């Protein structure tokens, strides 16, 4: 973390978990627990159908609500899809873009990620852009090549003044849902690499104000060490965001 230059953001990615009533219950449980979280922003990225319930339940608290995906077109014949304007109209502030599960199971590419980033920014949503390498890429020593490509394509056509609204999440695919977290130095090395790439594209001032999260089996036990690294400015948390006590401990670690 480096609070002088950028905001720490702890975001939960609930994935395909929780009904609307479970959403209300979890947020009601979290609200008093998170009331003291002064130094970081807290976001919950919930399933589309839970968004209204989440926004209502989070009212008056510091929890912002995010989506887990969105379509890149404004409107039209795209059965089953949800547009950025539909999300902002409900009060959604963030949208996860290009999560590895979407890339893997729903054919998302760097190009669709780019289109979604552009549309999210146009609509006033802050994109949380996920990048990360497979275990094969890590073993072959091409982690940073892959990440740099993902970052560069995601940002094609994004103006410098828009950059600070973009959040990056470095999520090594091999660490997601596996209980196998990247070591804090592995994670920091890649987050630093993302920032170097941003510096090359937009200059040092712009690069240092971008929030770069780590995601992949982050939990109540390892959060403090990960967040203490120079270039890890928060977390994108899956499993541990579904339990109030665990998620609260991560938020507390970000407030140290
Ligand atoms: P886990 O925290 O369950 O490993 O999930 C990480 C993730 O994919 C967050 O987007």
PDB file of N, CA and C and ligand atoms in Angstrom, residues 13 15 96 99 101 171 175-178 215-218 236-240, ligand 1:
ATOM      1  N   UNK A  13     -15.464 -10.363  -4.392  1.00  0.00           N
ATOM      2  CA  UNK A  13     -16.090 -10.893  -5.604  1.00  0.00           C
ATOM      3  C   UNK A  13     -16.872 -12.123  -5.162  1.00  0.00           C
ATOM      4  N   UNK A  15     -18.802 -13.913  -6.834  1.00  0.00           N
ATOM      5  CA  UNK A  15     -18.993 -14.911  -7.901  1.00  0.00           C
ATOM      6  C   UNK A  15     -20.463 -15.354  -7.921  1.00  0.00           C
ATOM      7  N   UNK A  96     -16.236  -5.496 -12.337  1.00  0.00           N
ATOM      8  CA  UNK A  96     -15.080  -6.351 -12.611  1.00  0.00           C
ATOM      9  C   UNK A  96     -15.102  -6.646 -14.116  1.00  0.00           C
ATOM     10  N   UNK A  99     -12.412 -11.020 -15.611  1.00  0.00           N
ATOM     11  CA  UNK A  99     -11.984 -12.015 -14.615  1.00  0.00           C
ATOM     12  C   UNK A  99     -11.553 -13.291 -15.338  1.00  0.00           C
ATOM     13  N   UNK A 101     -12.126 -16.275 -14.811  1.00  0.00           N
ATOM     14  CA  UNK A 101     -13.223 -17.242 -15.024  1.00  0.00           C
ATOM     15  C   UNK A 101     -14.059 -16.847 -16.239  1.00  0.00           C
ATOM     16  N   UNK A 171      -4.412 -11.266 -10.589  1.00  0.00           N
ATOM     17  CA  UNK A 171      -4.904 -12.536 -10.054  1.00  0.00           C
ATOM     18  C   UNK A 171      -4.245 -13.701 -10.788  1.00  0.00           C
ATOM     19  N   UNK A 175      -3.681 -19.319  -8.371  1.00  0.00           N
ATOM     20  CA  UNK A 175      -3.924 -18.994  -6.960  1.00  0.00           C
ATOM     21  C   UNK A 175      -5.407 -18.803  -6.658  1.00  0.00           C
ATOM     22  N   UNK A 176      -6.244 -18.820  -7.707  1.00  0.00           N
ATOM     23  CA  UNK A 176      -7.670 -18.539  -7.509  1.00  0.00           C
ATOM     24  C   UNK A 176      -8.400 -19.789  -7.022  1.00  0.00           C
ATOM     25  N   UNK A 177      -8.974 -19.663  -5.849  1.00  0.00           N
ATOM     26  CA  UNK A 177      -9.789 -20.749  -5.304  1.00  0.00           C
ATOM     27  C   UNK A 177      -9.007 -22.017  -4.974  1.00  0.00           C
ATOM     28  N   UNK A 178      -7.689 -21.917  -4.966  1.00  0.00           N
ATOM     29  CA  UNK A 178      -6.870 -23.115  -4.750  1.00  0.00           C
ATOM     30  C   UNK A 178      -6.290 -23.178  -3.348  1.00  0.00           C
ATOM     31  N   UNK A 215      -5.315 -10.596  -6.047  1.00  0.00           N
ATOM     32  CA  UNK A 215      -6.404 -11.532  -5.774  1.00  0.00           C
ATOM     33  C   UNK A 215      -5.939 -12.953  -6.007  1.00  0.00           C
ATOM     34  N   UNK A 216      -6.446 -13.867  -5.229  1.00  0.00           N
ATOM     35  CA  UNK A 216      -6.063 -15.284  -5.355  1.00  0.00           C
ATOM     36  C   UNK A 216      -5.791 -15.848  -3.977  1.00  0.00           C
ATOM     37  N   UNK A 217      -6.840 -16.451  -3.385  1.00  0.00           N
ATOM     38  CA  UNK A 217      -6.727 -17.043  -2.053  1.00  0.00           C
ATOM     39  C   UNK A 217      -6.234 -16.058  -0.995  1.00  0.00           C
ATOM     40  N   UNK A 218      -6.624 -14.799  -1.136  1.00  0.00           N
ATOM     41  CA  UNK A 218      -6.319 -13.839  -0.067  1.00  0.00           C
ATOM     42  C   UNK A 218      -7.289 -14.131   1.072  1.00  0.00           C
ATOM     43  N   UNK A 236      -8.778  -8.312  -4.216  1.00  0.00           N
ATOM     44  CA  UNK A 236     -10.025  -8.767  -4.826  1.00  0.00           C
ATOM     45  C   UNK A 236     -10.214 -10.174  -4.272  1.00  0.00           C
ATOM     46  N   UNK A 237     -11.236 -10.302  -3.450  1.00  0.00           N
ATOM     47  CA  UNK A 237     -11.331 -11.488  -2.608  1.00  0.00           C
ATOM     48  C   UNK A 237     -12.549 -12.323  -2.966  1.00  0.00           C
ATOM     49  N   UNK A 238     -12.334 -13.589  -3.245  1.00  0.00           N
ATOM     50  CA  UNK A 238     -13.424 -14.499  -3.585  1.00  0.00           C
ATOM     51  C   UNK A 238     -13.966 -15.157  -2.326  1.00  0.00           C
ATOM     52  N   UNK A 239     -13.568 -16.385  -2.096  1.00  0.00           N
ATOM     53  CA  UNK A 239     -14.076 -17.203  -0.990  1.00  0.00           C
ATOM     54  C   UNK A 239     -14.182 -16.482   0.347  1.00  0.00           C
ATOM     55  N   UNK A 240     -13.135 -15.783   0.740  1.00  0.00           N
ATOM     56  CA  UNK A 240     -13.126 -15.151   2.066  1.00  0.00           C
ATOM     57  C   UNK A 240     -14.051 -13.940   2.160  1.00  0.00           C
TER      58      UNK A 240
HETATM   59  P1  LIG B   1     -10.421 -16.673  -4.152  1.00  0.00           P
HETATM   60  O1  LIG B   1     -10.179 -15.562  -3.151  1.00  0.00           O
HETATM   61  O2  LIG B   1     -11.582 -17.543  -3.801  1.00  0.00           O
HETATM   62  O3  LIG B   1      -9.168 -17.409  -4.473  1.00  0.00           O
HETATM   63  O4  LIG B   1     -10.879 -15.939  -5.503  1.00  0.00           O
HETATM   64  C1  LIG B   1     -10.104 -14.913  -5.992  1.00  0.00           C
HETATM   65  C2  LIG B   1     -10.824 -14.276  -7.109  1.00  0.00           C
HETATM   66  O5  LIG B   1     -10.996 -14.857  -8.162  1.00  0.00           O
HETATM   67  C3  LIG B   1     -11.352 -12.920  -6.879  1.00  0.00           C
HETATM   68  O6  LIG B   1     -11.796 -12.359  -8.064  1.00  0.00           O
END
